[in-house]
Tab-separated table of C-alpha atoms and ligand atoms in Angstrom:
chain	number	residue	atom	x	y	z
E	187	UNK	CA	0.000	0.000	0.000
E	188	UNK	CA	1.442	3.470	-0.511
E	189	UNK	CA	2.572	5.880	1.571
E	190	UNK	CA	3.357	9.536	2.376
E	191	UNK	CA	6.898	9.978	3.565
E	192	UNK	CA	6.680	13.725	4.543
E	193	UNK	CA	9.460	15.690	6.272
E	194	UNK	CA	8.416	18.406	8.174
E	195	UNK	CA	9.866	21.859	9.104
E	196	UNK	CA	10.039	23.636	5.533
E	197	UNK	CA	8.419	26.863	5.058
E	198	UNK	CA	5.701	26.440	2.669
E	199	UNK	CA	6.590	29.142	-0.284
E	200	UNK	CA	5.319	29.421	-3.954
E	201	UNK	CA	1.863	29.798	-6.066
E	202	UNK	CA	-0.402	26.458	-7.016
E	203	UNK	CA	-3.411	26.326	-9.056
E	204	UNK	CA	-6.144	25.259	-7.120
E	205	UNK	CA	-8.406	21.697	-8.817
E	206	UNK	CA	-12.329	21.468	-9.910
E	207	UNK	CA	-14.623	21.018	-6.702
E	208	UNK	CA	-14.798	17.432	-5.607
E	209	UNK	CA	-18.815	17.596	-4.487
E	210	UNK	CA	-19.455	20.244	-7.829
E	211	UNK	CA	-18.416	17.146	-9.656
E	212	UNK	CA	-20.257	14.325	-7.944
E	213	UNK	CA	-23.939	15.410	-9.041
E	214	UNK	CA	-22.771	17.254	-12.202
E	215	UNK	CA	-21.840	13.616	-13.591
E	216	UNK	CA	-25.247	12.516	-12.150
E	217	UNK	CA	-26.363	15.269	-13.866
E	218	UNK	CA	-24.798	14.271	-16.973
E	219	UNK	CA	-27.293	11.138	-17.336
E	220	UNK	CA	-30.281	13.492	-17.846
E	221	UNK	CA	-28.979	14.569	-21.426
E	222	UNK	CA	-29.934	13.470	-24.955
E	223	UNK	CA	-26.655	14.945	-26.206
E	224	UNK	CA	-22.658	14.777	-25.093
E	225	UNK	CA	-21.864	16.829	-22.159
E	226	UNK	CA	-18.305	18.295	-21.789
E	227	UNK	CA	-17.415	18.899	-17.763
E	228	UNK	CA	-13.859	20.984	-17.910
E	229	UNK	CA	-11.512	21.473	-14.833
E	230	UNK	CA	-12.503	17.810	-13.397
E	231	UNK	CA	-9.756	17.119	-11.131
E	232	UNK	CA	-8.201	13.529	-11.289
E	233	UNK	CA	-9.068	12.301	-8.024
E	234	UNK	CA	-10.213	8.988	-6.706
E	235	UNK	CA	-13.898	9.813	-6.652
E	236	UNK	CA	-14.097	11.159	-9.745
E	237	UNK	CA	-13.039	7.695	-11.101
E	238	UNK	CA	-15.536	5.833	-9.337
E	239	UNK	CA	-18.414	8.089	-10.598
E	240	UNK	CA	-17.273	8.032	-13.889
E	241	UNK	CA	-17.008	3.702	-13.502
E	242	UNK	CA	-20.715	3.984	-12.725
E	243	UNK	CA	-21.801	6.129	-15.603
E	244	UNK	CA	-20.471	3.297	-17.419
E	245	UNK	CA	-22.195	0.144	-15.206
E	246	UNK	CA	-24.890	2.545	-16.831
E	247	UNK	CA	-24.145	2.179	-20.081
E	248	UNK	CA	-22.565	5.703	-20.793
E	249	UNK	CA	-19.633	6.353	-22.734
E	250	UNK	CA	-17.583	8.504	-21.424
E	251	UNK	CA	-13.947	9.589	-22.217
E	252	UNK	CA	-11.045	11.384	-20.199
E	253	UNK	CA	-8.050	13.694	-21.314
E	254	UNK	CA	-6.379	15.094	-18.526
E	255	UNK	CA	-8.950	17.370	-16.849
E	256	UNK	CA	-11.471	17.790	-19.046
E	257	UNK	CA	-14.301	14.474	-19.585
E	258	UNK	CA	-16.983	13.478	-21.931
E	259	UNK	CA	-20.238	11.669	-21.269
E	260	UNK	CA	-22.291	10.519	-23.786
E	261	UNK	CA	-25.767	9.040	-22.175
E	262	UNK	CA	-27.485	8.782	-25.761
E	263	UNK	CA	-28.028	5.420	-25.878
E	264	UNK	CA	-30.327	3.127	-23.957
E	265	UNK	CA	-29.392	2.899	-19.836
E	266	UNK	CA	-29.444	0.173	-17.113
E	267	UNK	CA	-31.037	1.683	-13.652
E	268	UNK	CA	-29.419	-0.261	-11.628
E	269	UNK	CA	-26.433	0.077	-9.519
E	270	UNK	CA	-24.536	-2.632	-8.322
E	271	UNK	CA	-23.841	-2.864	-4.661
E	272	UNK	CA	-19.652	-2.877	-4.971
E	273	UNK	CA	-19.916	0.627	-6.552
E	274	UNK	CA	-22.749	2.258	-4.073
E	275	UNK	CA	-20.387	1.180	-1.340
E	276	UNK	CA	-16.765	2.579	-2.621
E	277	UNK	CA	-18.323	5.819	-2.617
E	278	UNK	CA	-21.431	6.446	-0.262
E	279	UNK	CA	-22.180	9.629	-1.751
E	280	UNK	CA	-22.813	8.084	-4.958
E	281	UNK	CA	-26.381	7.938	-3.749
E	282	UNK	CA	-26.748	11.543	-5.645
E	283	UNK	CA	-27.104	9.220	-8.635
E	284	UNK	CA	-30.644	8.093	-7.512
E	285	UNK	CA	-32.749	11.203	-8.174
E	286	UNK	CA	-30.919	11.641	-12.089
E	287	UNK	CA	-31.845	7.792	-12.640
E	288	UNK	CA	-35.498	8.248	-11.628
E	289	UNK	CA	-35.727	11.609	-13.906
E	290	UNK	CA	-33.648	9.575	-16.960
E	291	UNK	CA	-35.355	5.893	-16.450
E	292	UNK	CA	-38.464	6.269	-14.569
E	293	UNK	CA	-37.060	3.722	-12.360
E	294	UNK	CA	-33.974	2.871	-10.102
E	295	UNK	CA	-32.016	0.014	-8.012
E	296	UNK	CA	-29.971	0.657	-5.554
E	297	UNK	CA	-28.170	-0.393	-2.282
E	298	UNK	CA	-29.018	1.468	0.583
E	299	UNK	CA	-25.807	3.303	1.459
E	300	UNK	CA	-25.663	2.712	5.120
E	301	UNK	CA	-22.658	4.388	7.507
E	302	UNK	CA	-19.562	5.432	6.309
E	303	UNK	CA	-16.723	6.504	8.114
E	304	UNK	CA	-17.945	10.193	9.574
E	305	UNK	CA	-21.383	8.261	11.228
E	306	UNK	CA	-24.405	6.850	10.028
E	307	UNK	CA	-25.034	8.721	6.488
E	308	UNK	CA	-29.290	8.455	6.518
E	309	UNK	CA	-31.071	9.072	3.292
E	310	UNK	CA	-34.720	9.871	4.716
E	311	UNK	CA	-34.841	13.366	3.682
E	312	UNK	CA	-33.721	12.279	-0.099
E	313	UNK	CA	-36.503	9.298	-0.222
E	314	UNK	CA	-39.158	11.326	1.605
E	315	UNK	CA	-38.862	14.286	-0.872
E	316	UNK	CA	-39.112	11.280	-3.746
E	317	UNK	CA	-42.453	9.931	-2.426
E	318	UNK	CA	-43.620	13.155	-2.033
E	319	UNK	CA	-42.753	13.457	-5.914
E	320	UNK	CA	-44.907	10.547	-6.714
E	321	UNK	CA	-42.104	7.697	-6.833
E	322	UNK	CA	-42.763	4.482	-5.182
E	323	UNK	CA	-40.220	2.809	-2.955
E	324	UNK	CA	-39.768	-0.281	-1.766
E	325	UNK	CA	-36.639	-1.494	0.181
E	326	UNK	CA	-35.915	-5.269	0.645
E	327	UNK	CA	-32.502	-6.194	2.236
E	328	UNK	CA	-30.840	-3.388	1.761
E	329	UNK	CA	-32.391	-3.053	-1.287
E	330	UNK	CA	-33.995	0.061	-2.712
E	331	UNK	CA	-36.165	0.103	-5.660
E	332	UNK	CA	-37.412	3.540	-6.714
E	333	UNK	CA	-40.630	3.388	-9.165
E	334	UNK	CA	-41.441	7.238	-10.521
E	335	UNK	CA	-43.565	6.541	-13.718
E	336	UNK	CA	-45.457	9.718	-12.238
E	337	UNK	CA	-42.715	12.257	-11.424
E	338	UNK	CA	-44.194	15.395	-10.705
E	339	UNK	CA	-43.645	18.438	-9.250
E	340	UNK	CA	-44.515	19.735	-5.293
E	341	UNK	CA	-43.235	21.911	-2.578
E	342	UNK	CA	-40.534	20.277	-0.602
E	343	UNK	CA	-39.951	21.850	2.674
E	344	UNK	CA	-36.483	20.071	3.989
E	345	UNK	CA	-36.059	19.651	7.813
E	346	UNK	CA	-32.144	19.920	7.115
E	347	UNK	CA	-30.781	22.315	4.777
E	348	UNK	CA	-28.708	19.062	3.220
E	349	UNK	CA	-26.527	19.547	0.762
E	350	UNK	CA	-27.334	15.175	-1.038
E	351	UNK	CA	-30.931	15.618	-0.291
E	352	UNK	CA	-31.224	19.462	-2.456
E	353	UNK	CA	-29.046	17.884	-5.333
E	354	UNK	CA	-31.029	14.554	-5.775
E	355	UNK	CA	-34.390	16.610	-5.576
E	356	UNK	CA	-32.593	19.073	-8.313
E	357	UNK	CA	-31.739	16.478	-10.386
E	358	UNK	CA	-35.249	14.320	-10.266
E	359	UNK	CA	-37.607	17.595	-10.229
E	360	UNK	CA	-35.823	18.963	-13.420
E	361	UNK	CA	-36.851	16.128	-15.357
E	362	UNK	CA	-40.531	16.189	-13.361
E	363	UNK	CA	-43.856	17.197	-14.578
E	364	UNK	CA	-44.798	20.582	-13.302
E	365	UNK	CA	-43.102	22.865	-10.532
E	366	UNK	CA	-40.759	21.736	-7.264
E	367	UNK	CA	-39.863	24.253	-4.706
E	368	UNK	CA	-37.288	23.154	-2.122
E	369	UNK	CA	-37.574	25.534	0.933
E	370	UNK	CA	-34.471	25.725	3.629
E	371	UNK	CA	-32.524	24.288	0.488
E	372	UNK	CA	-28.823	23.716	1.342
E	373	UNK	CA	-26.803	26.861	0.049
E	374	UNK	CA	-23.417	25.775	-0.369
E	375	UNK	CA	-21.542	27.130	-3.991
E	376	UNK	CA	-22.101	23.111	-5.075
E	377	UNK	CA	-25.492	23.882	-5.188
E	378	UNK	CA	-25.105	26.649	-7.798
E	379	UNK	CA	-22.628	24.821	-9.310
E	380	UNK	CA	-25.037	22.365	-10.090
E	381	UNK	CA	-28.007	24.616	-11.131
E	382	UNK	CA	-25.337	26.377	-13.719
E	383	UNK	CA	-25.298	22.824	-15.159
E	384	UNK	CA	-28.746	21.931	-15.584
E	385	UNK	CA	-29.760	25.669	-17.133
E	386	UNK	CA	-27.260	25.340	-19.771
E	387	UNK	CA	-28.684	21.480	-20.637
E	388	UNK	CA	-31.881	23.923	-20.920
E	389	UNK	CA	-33.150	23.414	-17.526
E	390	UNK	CA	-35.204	25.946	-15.668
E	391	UNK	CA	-33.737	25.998	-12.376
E	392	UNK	CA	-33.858	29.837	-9.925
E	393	UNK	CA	-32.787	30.508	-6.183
E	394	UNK	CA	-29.340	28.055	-5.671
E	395	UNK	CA	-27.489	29.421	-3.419
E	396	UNK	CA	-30.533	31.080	-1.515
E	397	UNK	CA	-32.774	29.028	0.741
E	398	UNK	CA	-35.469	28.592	-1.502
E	399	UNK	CA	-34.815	26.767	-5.205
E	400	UNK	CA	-37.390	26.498	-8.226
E	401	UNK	CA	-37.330	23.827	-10.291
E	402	UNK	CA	-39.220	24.222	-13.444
E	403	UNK	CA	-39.677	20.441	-15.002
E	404	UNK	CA	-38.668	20.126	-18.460
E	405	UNK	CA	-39.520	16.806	-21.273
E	406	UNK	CA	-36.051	16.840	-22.587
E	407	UNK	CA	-32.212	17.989	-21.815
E	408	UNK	CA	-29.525	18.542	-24.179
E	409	UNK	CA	-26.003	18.476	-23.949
E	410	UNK	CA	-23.583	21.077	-23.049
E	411	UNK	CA	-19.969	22.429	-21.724
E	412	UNK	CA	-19.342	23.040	-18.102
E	413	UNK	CA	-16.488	23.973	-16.264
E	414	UNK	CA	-16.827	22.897	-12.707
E	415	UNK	CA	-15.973	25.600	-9.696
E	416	UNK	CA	-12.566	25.650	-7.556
E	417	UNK	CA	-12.846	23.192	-4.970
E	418	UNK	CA	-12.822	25.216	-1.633
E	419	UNK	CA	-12.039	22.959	0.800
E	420	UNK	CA	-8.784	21.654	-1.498
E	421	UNK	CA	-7.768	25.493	-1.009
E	422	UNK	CA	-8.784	25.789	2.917
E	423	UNK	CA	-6.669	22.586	3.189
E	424	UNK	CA	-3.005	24.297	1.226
E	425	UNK	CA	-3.941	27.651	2.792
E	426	UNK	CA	-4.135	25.585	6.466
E	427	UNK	CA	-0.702	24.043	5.423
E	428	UNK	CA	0.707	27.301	4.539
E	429	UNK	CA	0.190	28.531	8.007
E	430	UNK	CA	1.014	25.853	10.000
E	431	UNK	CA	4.641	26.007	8.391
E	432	UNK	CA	4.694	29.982	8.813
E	433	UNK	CA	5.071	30.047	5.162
E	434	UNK	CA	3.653	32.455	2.567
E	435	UNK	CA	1.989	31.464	-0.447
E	436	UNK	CA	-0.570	32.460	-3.777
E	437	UNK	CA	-3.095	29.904	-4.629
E	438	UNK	CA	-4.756	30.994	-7.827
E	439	UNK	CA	-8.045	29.308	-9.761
E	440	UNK	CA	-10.083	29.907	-6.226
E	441	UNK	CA	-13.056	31.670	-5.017
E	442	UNK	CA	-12.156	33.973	-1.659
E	443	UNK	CA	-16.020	34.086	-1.795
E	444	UNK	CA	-15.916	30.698	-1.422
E	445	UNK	CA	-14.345	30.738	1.660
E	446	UNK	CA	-15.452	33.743	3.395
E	447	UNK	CA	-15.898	32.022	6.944
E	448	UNK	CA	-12.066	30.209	6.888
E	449	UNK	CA	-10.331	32.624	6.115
E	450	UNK	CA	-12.047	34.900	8.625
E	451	UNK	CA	-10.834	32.202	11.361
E	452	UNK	CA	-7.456	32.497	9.810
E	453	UNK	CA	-7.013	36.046	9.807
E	454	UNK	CA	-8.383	36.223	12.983
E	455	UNK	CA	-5.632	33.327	13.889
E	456	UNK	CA	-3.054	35.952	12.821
E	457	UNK	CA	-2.504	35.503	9.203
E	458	UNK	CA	-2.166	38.029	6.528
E	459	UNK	CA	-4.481	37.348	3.721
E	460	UNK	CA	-5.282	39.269	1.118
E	461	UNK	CA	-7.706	38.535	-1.776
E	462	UNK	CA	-8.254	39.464	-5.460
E	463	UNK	CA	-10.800	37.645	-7.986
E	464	UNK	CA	-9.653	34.281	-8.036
E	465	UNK	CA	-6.442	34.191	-5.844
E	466	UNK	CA	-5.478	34.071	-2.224
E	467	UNK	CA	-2.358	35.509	-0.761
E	468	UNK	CA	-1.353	34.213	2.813
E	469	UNK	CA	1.455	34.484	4.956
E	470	UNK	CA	1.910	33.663	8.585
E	471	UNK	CA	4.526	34.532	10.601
E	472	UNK	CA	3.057	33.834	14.190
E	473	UNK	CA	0.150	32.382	14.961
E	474	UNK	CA	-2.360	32.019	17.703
E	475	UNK	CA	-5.609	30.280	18.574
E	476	UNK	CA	-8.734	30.943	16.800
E	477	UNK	CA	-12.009	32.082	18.328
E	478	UNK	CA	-14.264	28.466	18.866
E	479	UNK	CA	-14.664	26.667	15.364
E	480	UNK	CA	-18.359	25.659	15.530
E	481	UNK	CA	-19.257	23.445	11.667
E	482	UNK	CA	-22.574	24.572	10.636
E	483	UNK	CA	-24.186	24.835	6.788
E	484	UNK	CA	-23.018	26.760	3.972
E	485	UNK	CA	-22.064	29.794	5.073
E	486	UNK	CA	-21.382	28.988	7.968
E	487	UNK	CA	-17.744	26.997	8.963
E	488	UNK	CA	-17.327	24.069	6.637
E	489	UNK	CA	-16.879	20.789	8.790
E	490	UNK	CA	-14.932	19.690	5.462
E	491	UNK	CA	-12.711	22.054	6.977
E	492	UNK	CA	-12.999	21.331	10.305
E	493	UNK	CA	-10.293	18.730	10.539
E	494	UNK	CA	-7.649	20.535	7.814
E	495	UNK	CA	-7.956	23.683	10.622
E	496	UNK	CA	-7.978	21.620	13.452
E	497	UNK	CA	-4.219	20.186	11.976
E	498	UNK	CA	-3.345	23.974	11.788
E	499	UNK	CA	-4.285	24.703	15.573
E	500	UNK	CA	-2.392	22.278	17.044
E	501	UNK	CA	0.645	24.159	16.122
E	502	UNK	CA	-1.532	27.996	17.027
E	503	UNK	CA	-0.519	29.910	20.743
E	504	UNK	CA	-3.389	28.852	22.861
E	505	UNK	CA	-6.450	26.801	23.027
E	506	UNK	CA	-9.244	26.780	20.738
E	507	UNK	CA	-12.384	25.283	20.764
E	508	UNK	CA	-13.965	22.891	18.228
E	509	UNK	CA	-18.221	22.203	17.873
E	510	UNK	CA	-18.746	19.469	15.547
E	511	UNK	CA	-22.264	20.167	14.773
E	512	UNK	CA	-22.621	18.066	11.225
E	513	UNK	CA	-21.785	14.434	11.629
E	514	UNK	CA	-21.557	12.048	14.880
E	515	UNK	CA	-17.984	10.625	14.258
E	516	UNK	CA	-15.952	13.013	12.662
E	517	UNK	CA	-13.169	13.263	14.950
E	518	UNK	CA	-11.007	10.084	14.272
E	519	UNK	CA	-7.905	12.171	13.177
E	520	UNK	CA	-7.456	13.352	16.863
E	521	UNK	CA	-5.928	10.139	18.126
E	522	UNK	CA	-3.532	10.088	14.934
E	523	UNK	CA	-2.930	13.936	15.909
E	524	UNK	CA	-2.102	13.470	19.170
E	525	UNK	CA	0.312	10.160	18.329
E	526	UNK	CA	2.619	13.197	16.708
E	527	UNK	CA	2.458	15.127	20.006
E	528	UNK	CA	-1.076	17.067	19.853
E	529	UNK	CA	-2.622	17.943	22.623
E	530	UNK	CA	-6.427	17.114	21.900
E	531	UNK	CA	-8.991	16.688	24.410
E	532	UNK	CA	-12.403	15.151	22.594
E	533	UNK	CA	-15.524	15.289	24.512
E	534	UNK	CA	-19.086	14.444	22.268
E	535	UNK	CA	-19.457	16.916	19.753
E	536	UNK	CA	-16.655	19.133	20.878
E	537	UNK	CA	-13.142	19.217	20.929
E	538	UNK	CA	-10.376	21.375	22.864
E	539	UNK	CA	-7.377	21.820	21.284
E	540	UNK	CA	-4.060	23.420	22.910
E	541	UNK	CA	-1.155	24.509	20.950
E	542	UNK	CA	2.016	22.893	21.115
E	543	UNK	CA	5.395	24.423	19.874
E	544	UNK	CA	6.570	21.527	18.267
E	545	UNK	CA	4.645	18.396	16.570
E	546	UNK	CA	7.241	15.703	16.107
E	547	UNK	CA	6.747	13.286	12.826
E	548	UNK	CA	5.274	9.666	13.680
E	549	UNK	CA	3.595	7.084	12.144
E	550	UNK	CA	-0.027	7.545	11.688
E	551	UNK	CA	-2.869	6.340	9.358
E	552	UNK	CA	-5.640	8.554	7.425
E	553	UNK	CA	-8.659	7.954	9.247
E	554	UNK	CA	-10.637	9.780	6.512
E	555	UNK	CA	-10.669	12.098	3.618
E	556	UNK	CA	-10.561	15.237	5.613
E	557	UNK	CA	-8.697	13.955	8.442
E	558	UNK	CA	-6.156	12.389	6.578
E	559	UNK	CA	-5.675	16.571	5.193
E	560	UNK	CA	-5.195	17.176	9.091
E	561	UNK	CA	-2.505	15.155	9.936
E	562	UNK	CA	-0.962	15.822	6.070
E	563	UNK	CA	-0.383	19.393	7.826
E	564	UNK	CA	0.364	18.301	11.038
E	565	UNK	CA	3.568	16.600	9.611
E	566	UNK	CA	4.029	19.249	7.325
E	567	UNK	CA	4.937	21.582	10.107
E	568	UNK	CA	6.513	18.898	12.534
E	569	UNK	CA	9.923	18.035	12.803
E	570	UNK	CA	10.896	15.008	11.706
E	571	UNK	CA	9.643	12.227	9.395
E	572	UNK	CA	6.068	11.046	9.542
E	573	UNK	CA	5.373	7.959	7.338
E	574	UNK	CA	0.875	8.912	6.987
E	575	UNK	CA	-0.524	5.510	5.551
E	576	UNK	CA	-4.184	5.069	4.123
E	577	UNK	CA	-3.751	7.443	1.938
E	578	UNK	CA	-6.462	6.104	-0.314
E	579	UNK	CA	-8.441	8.362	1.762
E	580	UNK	CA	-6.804	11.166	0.321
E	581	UNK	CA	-6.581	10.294	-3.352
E	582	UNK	CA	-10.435	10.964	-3.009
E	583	UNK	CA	-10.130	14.004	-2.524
E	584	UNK	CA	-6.859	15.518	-3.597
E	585	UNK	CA	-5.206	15.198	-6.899
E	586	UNK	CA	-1.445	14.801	-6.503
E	587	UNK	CA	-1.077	15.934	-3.229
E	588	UNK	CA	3.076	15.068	-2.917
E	589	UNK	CA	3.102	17.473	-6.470
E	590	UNK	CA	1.292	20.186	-5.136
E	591	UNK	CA	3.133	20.235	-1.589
E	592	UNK	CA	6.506	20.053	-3.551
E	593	UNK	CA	5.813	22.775	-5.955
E	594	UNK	CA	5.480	24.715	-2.563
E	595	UNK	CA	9.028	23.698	-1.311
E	596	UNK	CA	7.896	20.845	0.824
E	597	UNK	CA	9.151	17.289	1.311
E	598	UNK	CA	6.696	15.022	0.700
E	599	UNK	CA	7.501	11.501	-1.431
E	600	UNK	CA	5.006	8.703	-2.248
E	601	UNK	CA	6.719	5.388	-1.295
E	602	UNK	CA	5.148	1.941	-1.673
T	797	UD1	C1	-22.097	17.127	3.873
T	797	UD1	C2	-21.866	18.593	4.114
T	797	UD1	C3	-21.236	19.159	2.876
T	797	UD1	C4	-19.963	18.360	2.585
T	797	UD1	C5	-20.257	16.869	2.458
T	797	UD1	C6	-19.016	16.021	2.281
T	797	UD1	C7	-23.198	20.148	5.428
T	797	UD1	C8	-24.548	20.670	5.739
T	797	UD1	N1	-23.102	19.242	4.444
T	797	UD1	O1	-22.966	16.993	2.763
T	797	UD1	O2	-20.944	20.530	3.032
T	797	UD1	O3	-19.374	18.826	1.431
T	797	UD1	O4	-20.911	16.440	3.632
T	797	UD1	O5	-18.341	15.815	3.476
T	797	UD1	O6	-22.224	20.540	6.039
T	797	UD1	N2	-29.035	13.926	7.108
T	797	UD1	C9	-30.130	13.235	7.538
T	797	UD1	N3	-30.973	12.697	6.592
T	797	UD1	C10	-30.763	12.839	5.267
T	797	UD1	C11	-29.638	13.566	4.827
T	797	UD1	C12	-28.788	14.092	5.777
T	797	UD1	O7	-30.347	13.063	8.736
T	797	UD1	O8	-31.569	12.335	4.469
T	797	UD1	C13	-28.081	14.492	8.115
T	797	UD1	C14	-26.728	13.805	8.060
T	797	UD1	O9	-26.694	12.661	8.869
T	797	UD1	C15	-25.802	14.879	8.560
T	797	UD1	C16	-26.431	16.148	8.044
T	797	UD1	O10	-27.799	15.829	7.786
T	797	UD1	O11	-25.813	14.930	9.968
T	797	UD1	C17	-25.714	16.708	6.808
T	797	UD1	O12	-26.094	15.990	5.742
T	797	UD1	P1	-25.925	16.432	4.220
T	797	UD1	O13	-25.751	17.884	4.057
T	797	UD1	O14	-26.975	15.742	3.478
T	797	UD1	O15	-24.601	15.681	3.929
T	797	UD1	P2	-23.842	15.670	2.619
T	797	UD1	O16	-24.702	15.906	1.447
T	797	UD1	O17	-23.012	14.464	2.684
């Protein structure tokens, strides 16, 4: 199994280009199914996920074709509606394929996607919104089959704003007869992303990125040319790395909008950022601890970011306070943090974290996507060597991570 062999203590100096969105290009290739033409998705980054969504546009009988960052998917021809248990559980969010499969088929098979590694990852809000919408489900050993013959249109008031239930409901009620409004709608920039997408098939889709979304149905989609958004937790991850090595750094291809509430906590932490269209300047020379992190929705603290910043404050001046609000079990990195000299105290939901002066490289294993970017910057700024392992976790998320890190001056080698 591969490895990261990263030795800490170097400055972190340089500019990178920052990769496509991760969770803009999830449902965009869901998306993709809905079109009687080819659609062209630019600036997908070559990550682990991206592969397995693109392997089940295939199981469904789409062609699609790769060059660098830039994919094809042709969904002309005749689809399968079924996906086949392996796939549904490499990738649990692959469940945003449901809702394009009932708009595209009228039908769909799938496993139910159970818990994954942050908690138990429930679906209720995606299947009540569905039967509201007229589809029939029926779920036999872990089985879900979706009938929506009669896909129609209704208002859809979610509990949650969640970000999987608003996409699936995008991507059935676009294809649906007559008008869906989603009210307390997840507003997170995927969202938009994703409404972008369907109005340039020639979907009629208002409000992303507000609470409320409207979702004119339409009989047919066409194909079209996308280029997904900058992934903003890729760039709150190498701007958290930046800092935690007191380095100074440009990321370009961003969105500060993106990331209004991070880089709030980092200024406030003591770095200098400035911001200009689509790049980030940042450069830390001290820093201290943050005011308490508390994850919420879209636009509020990211808890995709939650672990990537928690990496960075065990290196701040002080204690700072963590409120995982989001998911149940998303603080596995802290044991792997604190094997590298952390000083971590988990209780529940929250987390207290007190800076050290010095991390000192160890052994430790990626726990998950996210916290596997926490303890990538923890070694980053400790001294020593820290052989991180599981880094499958990573490749998810990150494409090239050792590059990117080196183009900034760090050492970081993949080993097997
Ligand atoms: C979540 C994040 C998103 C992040 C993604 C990947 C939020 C609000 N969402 O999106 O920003 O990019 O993870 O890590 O921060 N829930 C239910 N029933 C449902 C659906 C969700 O109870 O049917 C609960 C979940 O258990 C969880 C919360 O709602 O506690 C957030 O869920 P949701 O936004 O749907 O999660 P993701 O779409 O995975």
């Amino acid at each position: 199994m591969p490895k990261l062999r990263i030795e800490g203590g170097n400055s972190l100096c340089g500019v990178i280009d920052v990769q496509g969105a991760k969770n803009s290009i999830l449902p965009i290739m869901a998306a993709a199914l809905l079109a009687e033409g080819e659609c062209v998705i630019e600036n997908c980054p070559r990550i682990s996920d991206a592969d397995a969504a693109i392997a089940i546009l295939e199981t469904l009988g789409a062609s699609v074709r790769r060059r660098g960052n830039r994919v094809w998917i042709d969904c002309r021809s005749p689809l399968n509606y079924e996906i086949p248990d392996d796939l549904m559980r490499k990738m649990r969010s692959s469940v945003i394929f449901l809702g394009a499969l009932l708009a595209r088929c009228g039908k769909a098979v799938i496993s139910f996607p159970g818990g994954c590694e942050l908690g138990p990852r429930p679906i209720d809000l995606h299947l009540a919104a569905f039967e509201k919408m007229g589809v029939r489900i029926e779920e036999d050993f872990g089985c879900l089959s979706c009938d929506a013959q009669h896909l129609t249109g209704c208002e859809i008031p979610l509990s949650f704003p969640s970000v999987g239930a608003t996409e699936n409901i995008m991507l059935a009620a676009v294809r649906a007869k007559g008008t869906t409004v989603i009210t307390n709608a997840a507003r997170e920039p995927e969202i938009e992303d994703l409404q972008a997408f369907l109005n340039e098939m020639g979907g009629d889709v208002r409000g992303a990125g507000t609470g409320t979304v409207i979702i004119h149905g339409k009989d047919s989609l066409h194909g079209c040319s996308h280029r997904v958004i900058p992934d903003r937790i890729v760039t709150a991850t190498y701007l958290c790395a930046v800092a935690a090595t007191r380095g100074n750094a440009l990321l370009r291809k961003t969105r500060p909008d993106h990331n209004a509430a991070l880089l709030a906590a980092l200024r406030q932490s003591g770095c200098e950022i400035e911001v200009c269209e689509d790049l980030i300047r940042i450069q830390c020379d001290s820093l201290r601890a943050s005011r308490p992190i508390r994850t919420m929705p879209y636009p509020g603290f990211p808890t995709d970011a939650q672990a990537p910043f928690m990496g960075l404050m065990c290196v701040a001046k002080g204690s700072t306070v963590f409120v995982e609000t989001i998911f149940e079990n998303r603080y596995r990195h802290i044991a792997e943090l604190c094997r590298m000299g952390a000083k971590i105290t988990p209780e529940g939901k929250v987390a207290v974290v007190e800076g050290v002066s010095r991390l000192r490289g160890a052994p430790v294993e990626a726990t998950d996507l996210r916290g596997g970017a926490a303890l990538m910057i923890a070694a980053l700024a400790a001294e020593g060597t820290t052989y991180l392992s599981e880094i499958h976790h990573i490749d998810r998320g990150y494409e090239d991570p050792e590059g990117v890190l080196t183009q900034l001056g760090a050492s970081v080698f993949r080993e097997e």
